[in-house]
Amino acid sequence: MPTDILSPQLSYGPIAPLLIVFGTALVGVLVEAFVPARRRRLAQIVVAIVGLLAAFVAVVLLAGTHELVFADAIAVDGMTLFLQGTLAVLGIAAILLISERSLDASGGAVVSRAAVLPGSREDVALAEATDVQTEIYPLALFSLGGMMLFPASNNLLLMFIALEVLSLPLYLMAGLARRRRLLSQEAAMKYFLLGAFSSAFFLYGVALLYGYAGSVDLGEVAAATGLAQSNEALLLAGIALLAVGLLFKVGAVPFQAWTPDVYQGSPTPVTALMAACTKIAAFGGLLRVFYVGFGSVEWDWEPMMWAVAILTMVVGALLAVTQTDVKRMLAYSAVAHTGFILVGVIALSPAGLAGTMFYLLAYGFTTLAAFAVVTLVRDSSGEATHLAQWAGLGRKSPLVAGTFAFFLFALAGIPLTSGFMAKFAVFTAAVDSGATGLVVVGVVTSAVTAFFYARVVVLMFFSEPAPDGPTVSVPSGFTAGAIALGLAVTVVLGVLPQPVLDLAEQASRLVS
Amino acid sequence: MTDLPWLTILGVVPLVGAAVLMALPRRQELLAKQVALLTSLVVLVLTIVMCAAFVPAGDRFQFVQAYDWIPAFGVQYAVGVDGIALVLIALIAVLVPVVVLASWHDADAVHVEQLPVRGTTSAPVATATAGSGASSVRVGGGTAVLDPPVATPPPPPADPPRRGSVRSFFALLLVLETMMIGVFAATDVFLFYVFFEAMLIPMYFIIGSYGGPRRSYAAVKFLLYSLFGGLLMLAAVIGLYVVSAGQGEGTFAFEQLVGLEMSTGVEIALFSGFFIAFAIKAPLFPFHTWLPDAGAEAPVGGAVLLVGILDKVGTFGFLRYCLPLFPEASRILGPYVIVLCVIGILYGALLAMGQRDLKRLISYTSISHFGFIALGVFAFTSQSQTGAVLYMVNHGLSTGALFLVVGFLIARGRSRLTEDYSGVANVAPVLGGTFLVAGLSALALPGLSTFVSEFLVLLGTYSRYPVAAVLAAIGVILAALYILLMYQRTMQGPLRLPAGIGDRIPDLRLREVLAVAPLLALMVFLGFYPKPLTDVITPAVDATMLDAGFTDPAPTQGNGAPAAAPTR
């Protein structure tokens, strides 16, 4: 029978976290439609948080699963579950940040109608309007669902779909800032255009790999790389184009150009979501593709990844030094950290995988909380993100400035913070795999990154406050909770990292 | 009694003190100071008891504790002290209360000691003055009013720049004490590294928040230099771990890492990582450029701890880690290090002579002295190394005292420039006298403890590197020059004080005498009777020599007269 299509064996249990998050997002859409406007915000917050908690519980219950489901399209293994669990918790923290309403006098950081022409009279009125924008909750959930699917995809076509599902809501959310609308819309536009380009590269890469292996299944691709008669050129071009798409998402040089603009223009809670969660998801995909798909042809891609990693560390660190805006500085610091994480990816060993996952978790919580602190420092026109405005903050609000300084030291990798343990984990794995050169570049650029982190600390603690400087707003429980969570994780992983290291080590098995 | 976790207790007590300080209300400045002093004295007493329990002829490492900390990396919380670490911890325990006492007013509404500006004044804020006047709880059952406010010309500028609070200054000092004790007590390389880096943060804030006019520049320079070195060391630490993992279980335990087999190339690479970190810390020429800035801009108490203790981590690291872990590399690179040391000795001394700023001057003298210490370490004789360890202790005492006395002078004159002072000893004889004794110890006058160590270093070095020893001896002459010139210019001759100070300055007060006297007394005592120290140090040095595979007398010695036979 020519049309005999085998229907795949479907088992829904292992993908329960995905189903829950996507289901919750759909419930969110229904809430938009049916719940009265006054109660909508509360309903959305409850739905989103309950959904993510449920997803987290599902991940915990699934622990130890190690199988391919849905015709080998979805891999549910240690890495998938580790990253999904991390994403669920970080997602809750991000939802908390988005829900904050007591910082901006008129309401949250999100504008109620994003399509209004920036600068028009209507737009000016919007900045002070107290309308609430609640569509962002289902958007965030769809995006988180895509992020959870991305590292689980064992099939390049499914991975492309996950990429789009995670990206499209983010493009929208980037344009939702209440203040500085033009910047925000520019960020959304740039992110969309460049993102679309990178998606096209990714898709082209998938097509070439299909030509090479006759399948978009990562297992089949891996099997094909073992055969001699295949067309080497298709494979190399496929790897390169696929890598462009993935490296764009992680924000590696030379595909980092969008990072500072998008990080700066987006509403800060959304920036926090992107910085923490998108990076985790994108690295999950990168790990899956390179460890499962191209693990046996490492000699073909390692030189390229070495170059990318070195460039990313050096360019990220050097450009961060010149920044004068705290969000842009954190964006370039994110680029530098992408480089450090790539060092773990290149190790191509279980230790490298475990170290990378540990790094992603540690970095996610620290950076999310750091952006959360940024939302607190405000003047009359919204967040005061220019670094000069942060002068003397330590004098005025020692607690907030001290917390931020701690996050900066964690990002700089000072011992007794999670950042140090994370760096140690990936660097050790890399040296163990013979990538000593990368590690030397890594430690030297770490010293450079310490320079600009220390400069912010100098500004906050050792400079006189500006007379008309910003004030530190007292957040409600939402933001405070997110910051406290980030602080706790940063401290605990810095002092007693063993349980999470164990978890990452057990999770460093990929099904193929 | 040796079953008690002494080192952990020593580390925790200052932390608890710091926590108590931060829990105090911001206004309770006097109470904060008293808590800090009390805490540091408790640590001192505990340290004395611990030293008494140390058995010099016993195991190499004593008061040992080891618990798994991060098994995933083979990291242990492992502490223990040999004689070298013990005497340095004792030095910490002595210096911290001294610094607390000497810095009593340093964090009060702070005066800005701008360099040429001699008019900026400040008196301790009213609350602090009233507080200290009313206090009768002091060390040694002191008198009711130990510490009347400095009689400087009246009113301070309308709004003196407020830096950090008093309690956080003393809390930072105590946290720093924990880190310093930890760094010497660690016997796990990872743990050592953690303290080595974490130690920077409190010092960074002490310099940056409470220092002189260029404090933030100096703080950042200090942090970045140290961090850069530390990160290179991190790479070497990781390398060491990977090498050990290649030969079985990956570990950071010092005693298991000694004697690890590796190729000479790897050894040299790892040695360099450690060496550069320590050379920046110590600092050796040409890695020294951060020290004059940091030493000059740090508050006096911070400078004492910075030069007295923090920098010793570098020389301690040479002896504890570089030599035993990488004996082959040490043997190959040792002669080059000796060259750096000799350059440092002479260069530091020459620059010290040319300084106008008193605190910079002392910083440069330290660079010269660190050259001596490193010379002793890398001369690979038991005499020179014993001398080097003694030198570490004595340098802490003598430079500490010198910094304190100069700090007292600067607090009175509001100027750090030598040419602003003349004949001060006429009006402040006690200040002049302590200045002289501290200075004489810095130039290693026989009879003071520094002489013993300098002599041992030179003697031990001569048996292996005669030329280096002869050149280094020139440094001794230069030391006499820079110290005596400084003393002569500032203390003798007709009285001249910085403009705006008037024609009188008060002599040392009881608090200040109490702060500096223990240091002077120790220097005199150890100058005549160094045996308590050498008894403890010698076995540890011998063990280090054994680890590193060096023997006395020098194997490279020619047929000439054998060097003064080291009999230990």
PDB file of C-alpha atoms in Angstrom, chain A residues 395 398 405 409 412-416 420-421 423-425 427-429 431-432 439-440 443-444 446-448 450-455 457-458 461-464 494-498 501-502, chain B residues 26 69-73 75 161-164 179 190 193-195 197-198 200-201 204-209 215-216 219-220 223-224 227-228 231-232 234-235 237-239 241-242 245 252:
ATOM      1  CA  ARG A 395      24.577  55.708  50.480  1.00  0.00           C
ATOM      2  CA  PRO A 398      22.452  50.263  51.167  1.00  0.00           C
ATOM      3  CA  ALA A 405      26.658  44.514  44.192  1.00  0.00           C
ATOM      4  CA  PHE A 409      30.195  39.936  42.149  1.00  0.00           C
ATOM      5  CA  ALA A 412      32.131  38.422  37.987  1.00  0.00           C
ATOM      6  CA  GLY A 413      32.709  34.977  39.464  1.00  0.00           C
ATOM      7  CA  ILE A 414      33.959  35.880  42.928  1.00  0.00           C
ATOM      8  CA  PRO A 415      34.136  32.815  45.194  1.00  0.00           C
ATOM      9  CA  LEU A 416      31.265  32.059  47.559  1.00  0.00           C
ATOM     10  CA  PHE A 420      32.243  31.156  40.727  1.00  0.00           C
ATOM     11  CA  MET A 421      31.097  27.572  41.094  1.00  0.00           C
ATOM     12  CA  LYS A 423      32.689  29.024  36.039  1.00  0.00           C
ATOM     13  CA  PHE A 424      34.722  26.482  37.890  1.00  0.00           C
ATOM     14  CA  ALA A 425      32.484  23.672  36.655  1.00  0.00           C
ATOM     15  CA  PHE A 427      36.360  25.496  33.046  1.00  0.00           C
ATOM     16  CA  THR A 428      37.287  22.250  34.774  1.00  0.00           C
ATOM     17  CA  ALA A 429      35.323  20.268  32.212  1.00  0.00           C
ATOM     18  CA  VAL A 431      40.545  21.633  30.737  1.00  0.00           C
ATOM     19  CA  ASP A 432      39.704  17.995  31.220  1.00  0.00           C
ATOM     20  CA  VAL A 439      40.071  28.410  29.584  1.00  0.00           C
ATOM     21  CA  VAL A 440      43.040  30.756  29.620  1.00  0.00           C
ATOM     22  CA  VAL A 443      40.014  33.605  32.900  1.00  0.00           C
ATOM     23  CA  VAL A 444      41.614  36.621  31.273  1.00  0.00           C
ATOM     24  CA  SER A 446      36.809  37.178  33.398  1.00  0.00           C
ATOM     25  CA  ALA A 447      39.266  39.705  34.739  1.00  0.00           C
ATOM     26  CA  VAL A 448      38.048  42.191  32.132  1.00  0.00           C
ATOM     27  CA  ALA A 450      35.361  42.171  36.694  1.00  0.00           C
ATOM     28  CA  PHE A 451      36.456  45.632  35.677  1.00  0.00           C
ATOM     29  CA  PHE A 452      33.055  46.865  34.599  1.00  0.00           C
ATOM     30  CA  TYR A 453      31.221  45.109  37.390  1.00  0.00           C
ATOM     31  CA  ALA A 454      33.605  46.722  39.866  1.00  0.00           C
ATOM     32  CA  ARG A 455      33.030  50.070  38.205  1.00  0.00           C
ATOM     33  CA  VAL A 457      30.146  49.017  42.593  1.00  0.00           C
ATOM     34  CA  VAL A 458      32.482  52.004  42.721  1.00  0.00           C
ATOM     35  CA  PHE A 461      29.357  52.915  46.985  1.00  0.00           C
ATOM     36  CA  PHE A 462      32.326  55.218  46.548  1.00  0.00           C
ATOM     37  CA  SER A 463      30.795  58.156  44.679  1.00  0.00           C
ATOM     38  CA  GLU A 464      28.808  61.044  46.032  1.00  0.00           C
ATOM     39  CA  GLY A 494      27.926  29.507  45.967  1.00  0.00           C
ATOM     40  CA  VAL A 495      28.281  27.956  49.379  1.00  0.00           C
ATOM     41  CA  LEU A 496      26.675  24.526  49.134  1.00  0.00           C
ATOM     42  CA  PRO A 497      26.445  23.660  45.458  1.00  0.00           C
ATOM     43  CA  GLN A 498      26.748  19.915  45.931  1.00  0.00           C
ATOM     44  CA  LEU A 501      25.862  19.647  41.056  1.00  0.00           C
ATOM     45  CA  ASP A 502      24.737  16.105  41.787  1.00  0.00           C
TER      46      ASP A 502
ATOM     47  CA  ARG B  26      23.443  52.793  63.069  1.00  0.00           C
ATOM     48  CA  TRP B  69      32.433  20.187  50.943  1.00  0.00           C
ATOM     49  CA  ILE B  70      31.821  19.705  47.239  1.00  0.00           C
ATOM     50  CA  PRO B  71      32.455  16.044  46.493  1.00  0.00           C
ATOM     51  CA  ALA B  72      31.619  16.616  42.841  1.00  0.00           C
ATOM     52  CA  PHE B  73      34.908  18.503  42.523  1.00  0.00           C
ATOM     53  CA  VAL B  75      36.749  19.732  47.347  1.00  0.00           C
ATOM     54  CA  PRO B 161      31.666  63.984  53.092  1.00  0.00           C
ATOM     55  CA  ARG B 162      30.130  61.005  54.704  1.00  0.00           C
ATOM     56  CA  ARG B 163      31.435  57.688  53.459  1.00  0.00           C
ATOM     57  CA  GLY B 164      30.419  54.422  55.029  1.00  0.00           C
ATOM     58  CA  MET B 179      39.131  35.559  55.446  1.00  0.00           C
ATOM     59  CA  PHE B 190      40.334  25.107  46.395  1.00  0.00           C
ATOM     60  CA  TYR B 193      41.610  29.936  46.489  1.00  0.00           C
ATOM     61  CA  VAL B 194      38.137  30.754  47.768  1.00  0.00           C
ATOM     62  CA  PHE B 195      39.563  32.706  50.693  1.00  0.00           C
ATOM     63  CA  GLU B 197      39.677  35.796  46.241  1.00  0.00           C
ATOM     64  CA  ALA B 198      36.925  36.466  48.754  1.00  0.00           C
ATOM     65  CA  LEU B 200      39.631  41.008  48.235  1.00  0.00           C
ATOM     66  CA  ILE B 201      36.061  42.133  48.651  1.00  0.00           C
ATOM     67  CA  TYR B 204      38.103  46.641  48.389  1.00  0.00           C
ATOM     68  CA  PHE B 205      35.329  48.236  50.399  1.00  0.00           C
ATOM     69  CA  ILE B 206      37.686  49.325  53.184  1.00  0.00           C
ATOM     70  CA  ILE B 207      39.885  51.164  50.704  1.00  0.00           C
ATOM     71  CA  GLY B 208      37.068  52.405  48.519  1.00  0.00           C
ATOM     72  CA  SER B 209      34.726  53.600  51.244  1.00  0.00           C
ATOM     73  CA  ARG B 215      40.322  55.975  47.068  1.00  0.00           C
ATOM     74  CA  SER B 216      38.093  54.613  44.355  1.00  0.00           C
ATOM     75  CA  ALA B 219      40.423  50.336  45.276  1.00  0.00           C
ATOM     76  CA  VAL B 220      39.669  49.366  41.705  1.00  0.00           C
ATOM     77  CA  LEU B 223      40.872  44.687  43.025  1.00  0.00           C
ATOM     78  CA  LEU B 224      41.690  44.262  39.367  1.00  0.00           C
ATOM     79  CA  LEU B 227      41.674  39.461  40.608  1.00  0.00           C
ATOM     80  CA  PHE B 228      43.695  39.126  37.450  1.00  0.00           C
ATOM     81  CA  LEU B 231      42.103  34.180  37.873  1.00  0.00           C
ATOM     82  CA  LEU B 232      45.391  33.005  36.399  1.00  0.00           C
ATOM     83  CA  LEU B 234      42.303  29.627  39.039  1.00  0.00           C
ATOM     84  CA  ALA B 235      43.376  28.281  35.675  1.00  0.00           C
ATOM     85  CA  VAL B 237      44.246  25.295  40.164  1.00  0.00           C
ATOM     86  CA  ILE B 238      41.970  23.697  37.591  1.00  0.00           C
ATOM     87  CA  GLY B 239      45.001  22.362  35.755  1.00  0.00           C
ATOM     88  CA  TYR B 241      42.985  19.225  39.609  1.00  0.00           C
ATOM     89  CA  VAL B 242      42.831  17.769  36.132  1.00  0.00           C
ATOM     90  CA  ALA B 245      42.292  13.402  38.260  1.00  0.00           C
ATOM     91  CA  PHE B 252      42.633  19.509  46.000  1.00  0.00           C
TER      92      PHE B 252
END
